[in-house]
Coordinates of C-alpha atoms and ligand atoms in Angstrom, one line a residue:
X490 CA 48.4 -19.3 -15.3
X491 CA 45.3 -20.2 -16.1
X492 CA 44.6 -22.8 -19.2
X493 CA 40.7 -22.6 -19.2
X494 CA 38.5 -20.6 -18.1
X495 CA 34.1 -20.5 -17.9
X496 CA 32.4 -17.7 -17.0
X497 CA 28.6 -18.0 -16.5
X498 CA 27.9 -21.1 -18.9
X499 CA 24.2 -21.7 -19.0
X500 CA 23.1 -23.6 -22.0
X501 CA 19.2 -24.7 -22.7
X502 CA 18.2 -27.1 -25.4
X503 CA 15.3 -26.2 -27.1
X504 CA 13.6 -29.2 -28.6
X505 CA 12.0 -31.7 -27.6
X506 CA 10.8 -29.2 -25.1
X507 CA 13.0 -26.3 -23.1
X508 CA 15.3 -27.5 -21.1
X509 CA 18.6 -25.8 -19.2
X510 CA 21.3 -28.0 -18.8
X511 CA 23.6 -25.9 -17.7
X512 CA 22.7 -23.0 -14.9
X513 CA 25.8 -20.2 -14.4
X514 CA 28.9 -22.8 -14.9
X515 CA 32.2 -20.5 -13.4
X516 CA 35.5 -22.4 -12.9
X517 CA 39.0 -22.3 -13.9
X518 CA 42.0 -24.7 -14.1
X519 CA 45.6 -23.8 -13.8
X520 CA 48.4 -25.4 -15.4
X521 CA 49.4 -28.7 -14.6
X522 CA 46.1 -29.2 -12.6
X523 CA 44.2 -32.6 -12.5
X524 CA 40.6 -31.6 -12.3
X525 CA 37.9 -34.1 -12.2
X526 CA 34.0 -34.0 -12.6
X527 CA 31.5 -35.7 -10.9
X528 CA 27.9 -35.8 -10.4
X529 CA 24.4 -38.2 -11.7
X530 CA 23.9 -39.2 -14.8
X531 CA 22.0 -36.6 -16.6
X532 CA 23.4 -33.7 -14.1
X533 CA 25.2 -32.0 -17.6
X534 CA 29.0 -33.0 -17.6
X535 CA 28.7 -34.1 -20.8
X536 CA 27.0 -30.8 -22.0
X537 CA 29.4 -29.3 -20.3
X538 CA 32.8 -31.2 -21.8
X539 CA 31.3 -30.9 -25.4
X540 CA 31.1 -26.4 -24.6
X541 CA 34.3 -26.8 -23.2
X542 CA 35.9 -28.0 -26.2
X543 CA 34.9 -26.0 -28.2
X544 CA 32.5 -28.5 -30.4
X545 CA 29.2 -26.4 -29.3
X546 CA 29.0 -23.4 -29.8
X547 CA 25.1 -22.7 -28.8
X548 CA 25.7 -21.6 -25.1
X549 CA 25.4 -18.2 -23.0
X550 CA 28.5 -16.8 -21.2
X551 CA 31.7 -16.8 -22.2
X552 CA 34.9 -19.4 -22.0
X553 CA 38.7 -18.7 -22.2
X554 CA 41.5 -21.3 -24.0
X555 CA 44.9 -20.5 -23.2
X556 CA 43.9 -16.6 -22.6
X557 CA 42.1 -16.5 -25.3
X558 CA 38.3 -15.9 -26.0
X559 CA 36.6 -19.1 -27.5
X560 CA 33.5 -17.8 -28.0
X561 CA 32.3 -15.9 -30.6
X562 CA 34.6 -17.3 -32.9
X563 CA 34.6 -18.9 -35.9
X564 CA 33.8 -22.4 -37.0
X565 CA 37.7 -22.6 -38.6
X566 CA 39.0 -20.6 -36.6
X567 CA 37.4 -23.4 -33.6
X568 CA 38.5 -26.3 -35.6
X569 CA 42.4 -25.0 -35.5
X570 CA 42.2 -24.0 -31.8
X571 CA 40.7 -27.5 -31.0
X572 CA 43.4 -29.3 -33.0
X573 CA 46.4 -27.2 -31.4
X574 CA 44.8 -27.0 -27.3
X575 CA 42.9 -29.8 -26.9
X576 CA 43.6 -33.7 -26.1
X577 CA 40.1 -35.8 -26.4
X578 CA 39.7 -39.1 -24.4
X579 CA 36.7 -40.7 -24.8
X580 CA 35.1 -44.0 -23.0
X581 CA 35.2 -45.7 -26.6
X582 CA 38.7 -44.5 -28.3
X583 CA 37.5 -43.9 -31.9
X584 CA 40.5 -45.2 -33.3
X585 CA 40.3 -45.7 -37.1
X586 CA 40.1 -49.8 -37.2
X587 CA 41.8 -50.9 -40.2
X588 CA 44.6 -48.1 -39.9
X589 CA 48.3 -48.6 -37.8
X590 CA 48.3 -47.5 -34.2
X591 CA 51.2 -45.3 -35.2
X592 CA 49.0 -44.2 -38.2
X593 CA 46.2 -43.5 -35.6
X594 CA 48.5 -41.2 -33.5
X595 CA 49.8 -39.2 -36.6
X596 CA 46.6 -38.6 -37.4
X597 CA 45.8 -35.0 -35.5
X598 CA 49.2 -33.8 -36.3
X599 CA 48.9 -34.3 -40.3
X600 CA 45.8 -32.4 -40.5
X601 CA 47.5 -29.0 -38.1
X602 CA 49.5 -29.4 -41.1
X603 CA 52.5 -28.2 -39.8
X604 CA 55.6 -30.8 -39.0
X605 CA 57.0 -32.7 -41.8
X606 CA 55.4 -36.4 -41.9
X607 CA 59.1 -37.5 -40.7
X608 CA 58.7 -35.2 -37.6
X609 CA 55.6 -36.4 -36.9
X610 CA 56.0 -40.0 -37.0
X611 CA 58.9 -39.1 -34.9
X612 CA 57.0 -37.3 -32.2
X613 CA 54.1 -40.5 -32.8
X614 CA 56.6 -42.9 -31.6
X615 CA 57.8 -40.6 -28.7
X616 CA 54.5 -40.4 -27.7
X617 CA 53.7 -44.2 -27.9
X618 CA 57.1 -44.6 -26.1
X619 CA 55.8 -42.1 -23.0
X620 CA 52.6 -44.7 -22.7
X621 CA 54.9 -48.0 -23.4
X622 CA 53.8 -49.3 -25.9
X623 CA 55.9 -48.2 -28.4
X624 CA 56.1 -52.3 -30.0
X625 CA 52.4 -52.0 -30.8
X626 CA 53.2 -48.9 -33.1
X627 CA 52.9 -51.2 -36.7
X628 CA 50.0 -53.1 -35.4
X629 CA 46.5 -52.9 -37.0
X630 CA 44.3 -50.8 -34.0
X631 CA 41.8 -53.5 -34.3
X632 CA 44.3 -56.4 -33.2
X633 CA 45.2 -54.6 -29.8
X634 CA 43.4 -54.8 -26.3
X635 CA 41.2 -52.6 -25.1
X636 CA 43.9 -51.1 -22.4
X637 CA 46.3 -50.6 -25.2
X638 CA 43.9 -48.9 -27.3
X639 CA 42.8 -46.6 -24.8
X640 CA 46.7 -45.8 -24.6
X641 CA 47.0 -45.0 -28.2
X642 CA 43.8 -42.8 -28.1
X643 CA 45.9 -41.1 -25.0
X644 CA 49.1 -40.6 -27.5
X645 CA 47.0 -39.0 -29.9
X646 CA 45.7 -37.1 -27.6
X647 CA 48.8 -35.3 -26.9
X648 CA 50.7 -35.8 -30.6
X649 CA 50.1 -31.7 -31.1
X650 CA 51.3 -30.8 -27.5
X651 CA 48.3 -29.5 -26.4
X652 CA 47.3 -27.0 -23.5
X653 CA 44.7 -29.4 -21.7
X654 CA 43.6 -33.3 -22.0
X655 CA 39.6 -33.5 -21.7
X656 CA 38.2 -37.2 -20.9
X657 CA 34.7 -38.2 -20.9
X658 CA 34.6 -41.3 -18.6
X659 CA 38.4 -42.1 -20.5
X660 CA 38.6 -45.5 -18.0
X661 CA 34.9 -46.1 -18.2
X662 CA 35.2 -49.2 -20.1
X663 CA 38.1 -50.3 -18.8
X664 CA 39.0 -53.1 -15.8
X665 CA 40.6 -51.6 -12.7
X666 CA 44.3 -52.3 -13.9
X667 CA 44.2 -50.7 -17.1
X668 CA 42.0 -48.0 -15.3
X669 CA 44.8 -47.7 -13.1
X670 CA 47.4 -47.3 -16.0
X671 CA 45.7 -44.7 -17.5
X672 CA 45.1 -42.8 -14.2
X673 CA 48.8 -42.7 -13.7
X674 CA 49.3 -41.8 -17.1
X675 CA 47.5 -38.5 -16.3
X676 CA 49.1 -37.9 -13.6
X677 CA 52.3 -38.1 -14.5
X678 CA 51.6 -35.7 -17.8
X679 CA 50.4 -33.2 -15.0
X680 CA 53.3 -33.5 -12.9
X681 CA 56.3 -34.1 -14.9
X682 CA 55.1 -32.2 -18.1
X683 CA 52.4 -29.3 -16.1
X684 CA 49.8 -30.9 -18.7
X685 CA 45.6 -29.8 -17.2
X686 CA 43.6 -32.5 -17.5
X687 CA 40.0 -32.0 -17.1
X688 CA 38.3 -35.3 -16.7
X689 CA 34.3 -36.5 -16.0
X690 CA 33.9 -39.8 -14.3
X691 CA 31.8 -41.8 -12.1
X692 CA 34.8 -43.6 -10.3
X693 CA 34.8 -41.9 -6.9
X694 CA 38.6 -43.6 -6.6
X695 CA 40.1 -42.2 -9.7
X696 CA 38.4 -38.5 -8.6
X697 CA 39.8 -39.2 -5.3
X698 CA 43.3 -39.2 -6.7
X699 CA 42.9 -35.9 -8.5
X700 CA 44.3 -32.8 -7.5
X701 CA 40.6 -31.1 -7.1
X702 CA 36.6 -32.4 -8.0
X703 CA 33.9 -30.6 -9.4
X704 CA 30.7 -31.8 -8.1
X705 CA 28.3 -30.9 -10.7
X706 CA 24.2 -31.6 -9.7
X707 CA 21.0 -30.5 -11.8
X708 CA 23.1 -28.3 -14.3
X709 CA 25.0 -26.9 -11.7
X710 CA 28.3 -26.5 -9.9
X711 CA 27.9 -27.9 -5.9
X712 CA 29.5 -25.6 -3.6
Ligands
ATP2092 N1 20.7 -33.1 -27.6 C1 19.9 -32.9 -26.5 N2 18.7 -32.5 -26.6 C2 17.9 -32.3 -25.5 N3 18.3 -32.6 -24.2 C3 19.6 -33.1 -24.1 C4 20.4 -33.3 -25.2 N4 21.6 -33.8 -24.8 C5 21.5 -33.9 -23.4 N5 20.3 -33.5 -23.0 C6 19.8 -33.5 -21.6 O1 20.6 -32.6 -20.9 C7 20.9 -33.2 -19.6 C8 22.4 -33.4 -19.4 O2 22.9 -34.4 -20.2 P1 24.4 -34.8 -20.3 O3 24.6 -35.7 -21.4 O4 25.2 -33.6 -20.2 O5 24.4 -35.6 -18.9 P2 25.7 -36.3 -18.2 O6 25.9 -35.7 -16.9 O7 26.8 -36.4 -19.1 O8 25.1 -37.8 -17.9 P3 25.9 -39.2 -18.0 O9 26.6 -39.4 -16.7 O10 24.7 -40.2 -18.1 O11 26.7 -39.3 -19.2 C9 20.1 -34.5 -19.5 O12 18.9 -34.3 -18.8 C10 19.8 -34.8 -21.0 O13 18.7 -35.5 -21.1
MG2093 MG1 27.8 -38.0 -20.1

């Protein structure tokens, strides 16, 4: 089945002067694959990642969530699908500073709105157990490393179950162990729970390891 789907994704920005950063973008990713992205800085994997989840809107062609047409649809309508389908890892893990780590996690499922806060400080925990680091879970997320905090910013990623993971350089500012970690961290949420993961980064070892890499150059897909 497939979880995501582009079809002919060209986007141009318009100011300071026209510009395509994306030319024709087609791929898809199955459940449970482990899909990298590589290519030069400035080749439009960023661009790309920010279409791809839904956050921009301004694109031609037409993507697929789950089955389900993306585009076109509404701004709400885009915020709920993001919340339910889509994991975020960034390079720098945004965590809210002055709030818990098990606070942090909580956080995406209290505003779906749907589970109980009981529920979802269960499933928080069960998630910070899956990464192990389940005794950091009443800590402040300033007074962690930077290894565990790119591990919470993982468990909050998956607190509302989503279809696919999407990581933009997500062990970029990490040292090779805790790079490490988290790359076995994905793969096991591809393998043992058929999680996609679709993940940009300039570590030719870490896209090595993935089940497939997309080699992106000048706005474009390499063949
Ligand atoms: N808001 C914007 N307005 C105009 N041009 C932009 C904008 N954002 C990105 N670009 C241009 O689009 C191209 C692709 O940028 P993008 O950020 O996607 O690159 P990238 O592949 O993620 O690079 P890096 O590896 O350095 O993160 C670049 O040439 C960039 O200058
Ligand atoms: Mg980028």
């Amino acid at each position: 089945m497939k979880i995501l789907e582009a079809i002919n994704i060209s986007k141009s920005f318009k100011k300071p002067i026209e510009f395509q950063a994306l030319k024709d973008v087609s791929f898809s990713i199955e459940k449970g694959e482990f899909v990298s992205i590589m290519g030069k800085s400035g080749c439009g994997k960023s661009t790309l990642l920010y279409i791809l989840s839904t956050m921009d809107t301004d694109y031609e062609g037409k993507l697929y969530l789950d089955e389900q047409l993306i585009t076109g649809q509404t701004s709400n309508q885009l915020a709920r699908i993001r919340n339910e389908k889509i994991g975020f890892v960034f390079q720098f893990h945004y965590l809210l500073a002055e709030f818990t780590v098990l606070e942090n996690v909580m956080l995406p499922a209290k505003k779906l709105g749907i589970k109980s806060l009981e529920e979802i400080e269960a499933d928080a925990m069960h998630k910070l157990t899956l990464l192990g680091i389940q005794d950091q879970a009443l800590k402040i997320s300033s007074r962690i490393s930077g290894g565990q905090k790119q591990r919470v910013a993982i468990a909050r990623a998956l607190i509302n179950n989503p279809s696919i993971i999407m990581g933009d350089e997500p062990t970029g500012n990490l040292d090779s162990k805790n790079a490490d970690t988290v790359f076995d961290i994905f793969k096991e949420l591809s393998e043992e729970e058929h999680l996609s993961l679709l993940v940009v980064t300039h570590d030719q070892d870490f896209a090595k390891r993935t089940d497939r890499i997309i080699h992106m150059e000048d706005g474009r897909i390499k063949l």
